[in-house]
Every structure is written in structure tokens, then in C-alpha cells.
Short mmCIF file of C-alpha atoms in Angstrom, two decimals:
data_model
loop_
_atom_site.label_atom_id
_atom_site.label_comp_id
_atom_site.label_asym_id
_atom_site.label_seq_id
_atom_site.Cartn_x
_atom_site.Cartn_y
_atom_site.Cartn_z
CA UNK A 96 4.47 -5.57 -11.03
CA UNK A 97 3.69 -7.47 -13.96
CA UNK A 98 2.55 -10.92 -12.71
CA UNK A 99 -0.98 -11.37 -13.27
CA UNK A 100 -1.88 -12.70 -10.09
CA UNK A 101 -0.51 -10.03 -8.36
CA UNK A 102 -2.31 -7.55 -10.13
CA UNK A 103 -5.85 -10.22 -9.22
CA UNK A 104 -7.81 -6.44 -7.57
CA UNK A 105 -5.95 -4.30 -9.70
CA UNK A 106 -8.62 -2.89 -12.07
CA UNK A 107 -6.45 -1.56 -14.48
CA UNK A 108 -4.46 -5.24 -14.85
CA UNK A 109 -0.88 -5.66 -14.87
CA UNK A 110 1.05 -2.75 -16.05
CA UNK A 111 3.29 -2.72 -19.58
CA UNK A 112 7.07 -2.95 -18.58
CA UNK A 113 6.60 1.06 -20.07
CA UNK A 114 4.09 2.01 -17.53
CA UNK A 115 6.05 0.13 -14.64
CA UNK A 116 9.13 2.05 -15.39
CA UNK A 117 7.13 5.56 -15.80
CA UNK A 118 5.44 4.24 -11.71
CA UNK A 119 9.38 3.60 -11.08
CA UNK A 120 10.26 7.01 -11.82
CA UNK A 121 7.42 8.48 -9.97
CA UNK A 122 7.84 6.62 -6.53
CA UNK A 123 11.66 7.70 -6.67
CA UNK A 124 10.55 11.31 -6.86
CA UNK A 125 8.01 10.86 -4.15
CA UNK A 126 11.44 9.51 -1.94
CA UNK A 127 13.14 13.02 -3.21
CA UNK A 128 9.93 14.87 -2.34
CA UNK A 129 8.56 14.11 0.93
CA UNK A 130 11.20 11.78 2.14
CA UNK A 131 9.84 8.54 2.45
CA UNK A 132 8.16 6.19 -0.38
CA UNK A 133 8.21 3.02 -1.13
CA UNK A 134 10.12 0.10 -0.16
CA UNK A 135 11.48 -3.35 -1.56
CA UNK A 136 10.99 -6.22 0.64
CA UNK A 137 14.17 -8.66 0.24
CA UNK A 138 14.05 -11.92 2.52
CA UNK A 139 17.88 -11.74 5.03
CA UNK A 140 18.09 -14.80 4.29
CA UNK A 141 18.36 -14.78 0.26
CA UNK A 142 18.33 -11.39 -0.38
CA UNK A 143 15.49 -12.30 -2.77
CA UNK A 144 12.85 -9.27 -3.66
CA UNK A 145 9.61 -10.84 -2.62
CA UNK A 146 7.62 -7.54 -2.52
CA UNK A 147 7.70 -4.41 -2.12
CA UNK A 148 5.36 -1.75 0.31
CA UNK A 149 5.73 1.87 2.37
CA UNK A 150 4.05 4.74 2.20
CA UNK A 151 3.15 7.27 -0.09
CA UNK A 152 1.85 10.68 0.27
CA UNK A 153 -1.85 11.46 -0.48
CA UNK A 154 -4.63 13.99 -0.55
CA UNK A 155 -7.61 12.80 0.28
CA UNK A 156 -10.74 15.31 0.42
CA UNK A 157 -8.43 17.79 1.11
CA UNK A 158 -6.53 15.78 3.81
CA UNK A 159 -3.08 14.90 3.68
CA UNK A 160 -2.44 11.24 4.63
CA UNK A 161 -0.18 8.87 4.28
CA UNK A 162 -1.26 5.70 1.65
CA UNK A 163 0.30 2.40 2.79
CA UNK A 164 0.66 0.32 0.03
CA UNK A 165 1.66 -3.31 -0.05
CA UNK A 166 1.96 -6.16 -2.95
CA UNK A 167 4.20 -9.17 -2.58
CA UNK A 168 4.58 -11.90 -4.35
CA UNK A 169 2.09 -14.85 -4.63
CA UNK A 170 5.08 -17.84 -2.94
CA UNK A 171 5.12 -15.14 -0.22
CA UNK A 172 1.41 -14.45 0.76
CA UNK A 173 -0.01 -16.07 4.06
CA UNK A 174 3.53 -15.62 5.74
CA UNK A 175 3.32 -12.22 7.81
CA UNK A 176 5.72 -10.72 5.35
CA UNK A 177 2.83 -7.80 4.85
CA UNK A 178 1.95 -7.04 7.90
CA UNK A 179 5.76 -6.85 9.10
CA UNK A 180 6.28 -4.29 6.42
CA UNK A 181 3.04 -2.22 7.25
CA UNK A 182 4.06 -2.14 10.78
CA UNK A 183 7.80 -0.51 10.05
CA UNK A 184 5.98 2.47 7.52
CA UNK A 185 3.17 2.55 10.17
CA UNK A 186 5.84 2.96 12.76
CA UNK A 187 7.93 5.49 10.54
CA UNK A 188 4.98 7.92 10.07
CA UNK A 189 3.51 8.14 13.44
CA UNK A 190 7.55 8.84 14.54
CA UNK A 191 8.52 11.60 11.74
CA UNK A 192 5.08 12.60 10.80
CA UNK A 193 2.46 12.00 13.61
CA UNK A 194 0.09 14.61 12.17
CA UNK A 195 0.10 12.76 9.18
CA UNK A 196 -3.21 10.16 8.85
CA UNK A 197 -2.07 6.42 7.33
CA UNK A 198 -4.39 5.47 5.59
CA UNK A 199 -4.82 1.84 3.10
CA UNK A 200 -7.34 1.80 0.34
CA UNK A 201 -8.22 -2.21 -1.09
CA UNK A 202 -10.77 -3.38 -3.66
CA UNK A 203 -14.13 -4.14 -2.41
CA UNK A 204 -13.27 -7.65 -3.69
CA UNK A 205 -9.67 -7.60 -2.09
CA UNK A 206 -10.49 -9.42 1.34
CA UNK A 207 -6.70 -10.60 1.69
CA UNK A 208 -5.62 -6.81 2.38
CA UNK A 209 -8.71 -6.05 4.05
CA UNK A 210 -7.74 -8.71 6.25
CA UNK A 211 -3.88 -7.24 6.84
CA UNK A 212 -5.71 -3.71 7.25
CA UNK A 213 -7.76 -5.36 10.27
CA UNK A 214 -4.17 -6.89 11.39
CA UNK A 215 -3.05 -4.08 11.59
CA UNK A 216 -6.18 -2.09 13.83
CA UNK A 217 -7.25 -0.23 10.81
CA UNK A 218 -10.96 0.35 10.85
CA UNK A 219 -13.23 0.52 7.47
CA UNK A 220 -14.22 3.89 6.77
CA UNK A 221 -17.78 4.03 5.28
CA UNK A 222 -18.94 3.03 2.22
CA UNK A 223 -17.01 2.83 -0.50
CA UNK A 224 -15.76 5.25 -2.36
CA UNK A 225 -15.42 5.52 -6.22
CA UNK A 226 -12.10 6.06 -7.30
CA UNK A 227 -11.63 6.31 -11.21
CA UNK A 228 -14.79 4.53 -11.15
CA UNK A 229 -14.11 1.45 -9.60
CA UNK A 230 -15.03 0.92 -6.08
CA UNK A 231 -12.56 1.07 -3.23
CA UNK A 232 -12.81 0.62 0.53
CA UNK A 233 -10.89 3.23 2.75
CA UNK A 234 -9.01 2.11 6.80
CA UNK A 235 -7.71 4.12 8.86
CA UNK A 236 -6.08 3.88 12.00
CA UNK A 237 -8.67 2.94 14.32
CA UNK A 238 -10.79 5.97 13.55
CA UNK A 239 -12.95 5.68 10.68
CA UNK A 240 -12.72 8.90 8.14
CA UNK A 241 -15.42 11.14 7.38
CA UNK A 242 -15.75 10.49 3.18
#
């Protein structure tokens, strides 16, 4: 959470340990809430944590939808280790929650996950969108949304 490069499209930068632990305690209630959250991605091999990615509920223009999320370690980009992940929470939702919308929301400037989103046959949905005032780029599965 706190490496720099990591954090590269993150307009808010890397988080204090404070604020990580305060994000901590919110994605384990989302897991007690609706079931499902996100997920650290440990390498068989190793067990090393080389990222971590799921899903995690959100409204969006009065839609619920599911956000996948995804951040991994810099060693670990380029190898498929994103898209793997994306495709078990994909995978997940359309089982337990077909109703349910994934979509992924990236930087304008983020073209490494806007490349996994097209991976994964996720189509951009319109312009972008300001979110806390910085400008971010909505996919969704195939159909683009109507924001």
C-alpha cells in the first residue's frame, strides 16, 4: 500500500501506515457486509503476498455494481498475475451475484490497467468522469454504462 510506485495513478499518493490500517478495517467490514471483498494474492509457490485485488461493492449513479480492484506489486507486473485475479472475482460475481454490474475504474493516465480492463473484455464507458476531482475512466463488461 505504501510503495510509491504502486501508488504511480493514485492521486492521493501512498497512504500513512494510519490511513492503510483505517482502509484495512474498512475492506474487512465490506467481507462481513456483503460477503465478498478483497483478496491477497500470495504466489503457491512462496507463499509470498505479491498483491492483493477482488471486488468491492459500489453505487454508482444509483446503480449497484461491483468495483474490481487490483494493485500488485511492481517485481510482479507484466506476469498475468492481474488478470488471473480479475478473472476469479469476475467469475465469483457473475456466479453469486449475476445481477450485480463489475465494473473497474483507472486513471486517465493509468494505461497498464486500462490495458488488463481490455484483457479482460471490459469496454470504456464514455468520457471520463470526475471523481473527487480527478479524472477517472469507467469499463464495464462489454457494455459500456450510461454516465
Amino acid at each position: 500500500m505504501s510503495d510509491p510506485e504502486t501508488n504511480l495513478f493514485n492521486p492521493y499518493g501512498p497512504p500513512t501506515p494510519e490511513a492503510t490500517g483505517a482502509v484495512l478495517e474498512e475492506w474487512l467490514a465490506d467481507w462481513e457486509k456483503d460477503g465478498i471483498g478483497y483478496w491477497a494474492v500470495v504466489l503457491s509457490e512462496s507463499e509470498e503476498v505479491i498483491g492483493f485485488g477482488g471486488l468491492r461493492h459500489k453505487v454508482l449513479d444509483g446503480e449497484e455494481a461491483f468495483n474490481l480492484f487490483y494493485r500488485f506489486r511492481p517485481e510482479h507486473w507484466g506476469r498475468g498475475y492481474a488478470p488471473e485475479m480479475a478473472r476469479a472475482a469476475i467469475a465469483w460475481a457473475n456466479r453469486e451475484r449475476p445481477s450485480r454490474p463489475v465494473i473497474i475504474q483507472t486513471d486517465v493516465a493509468n494505461e497498464p490497467s486500462q490495458r488488463v480492463a481490455e484483457k479482460l473484455g471490459f469496454a470504456h464507458a464514455g468520457e471520463p468522469v470526475l471523481i473527487d476531482g480527478h479524472p477517472i475512466l469507467l469499463w464495464r463488461q462489454g457494455v459500456p454504462m450510461t454516465t
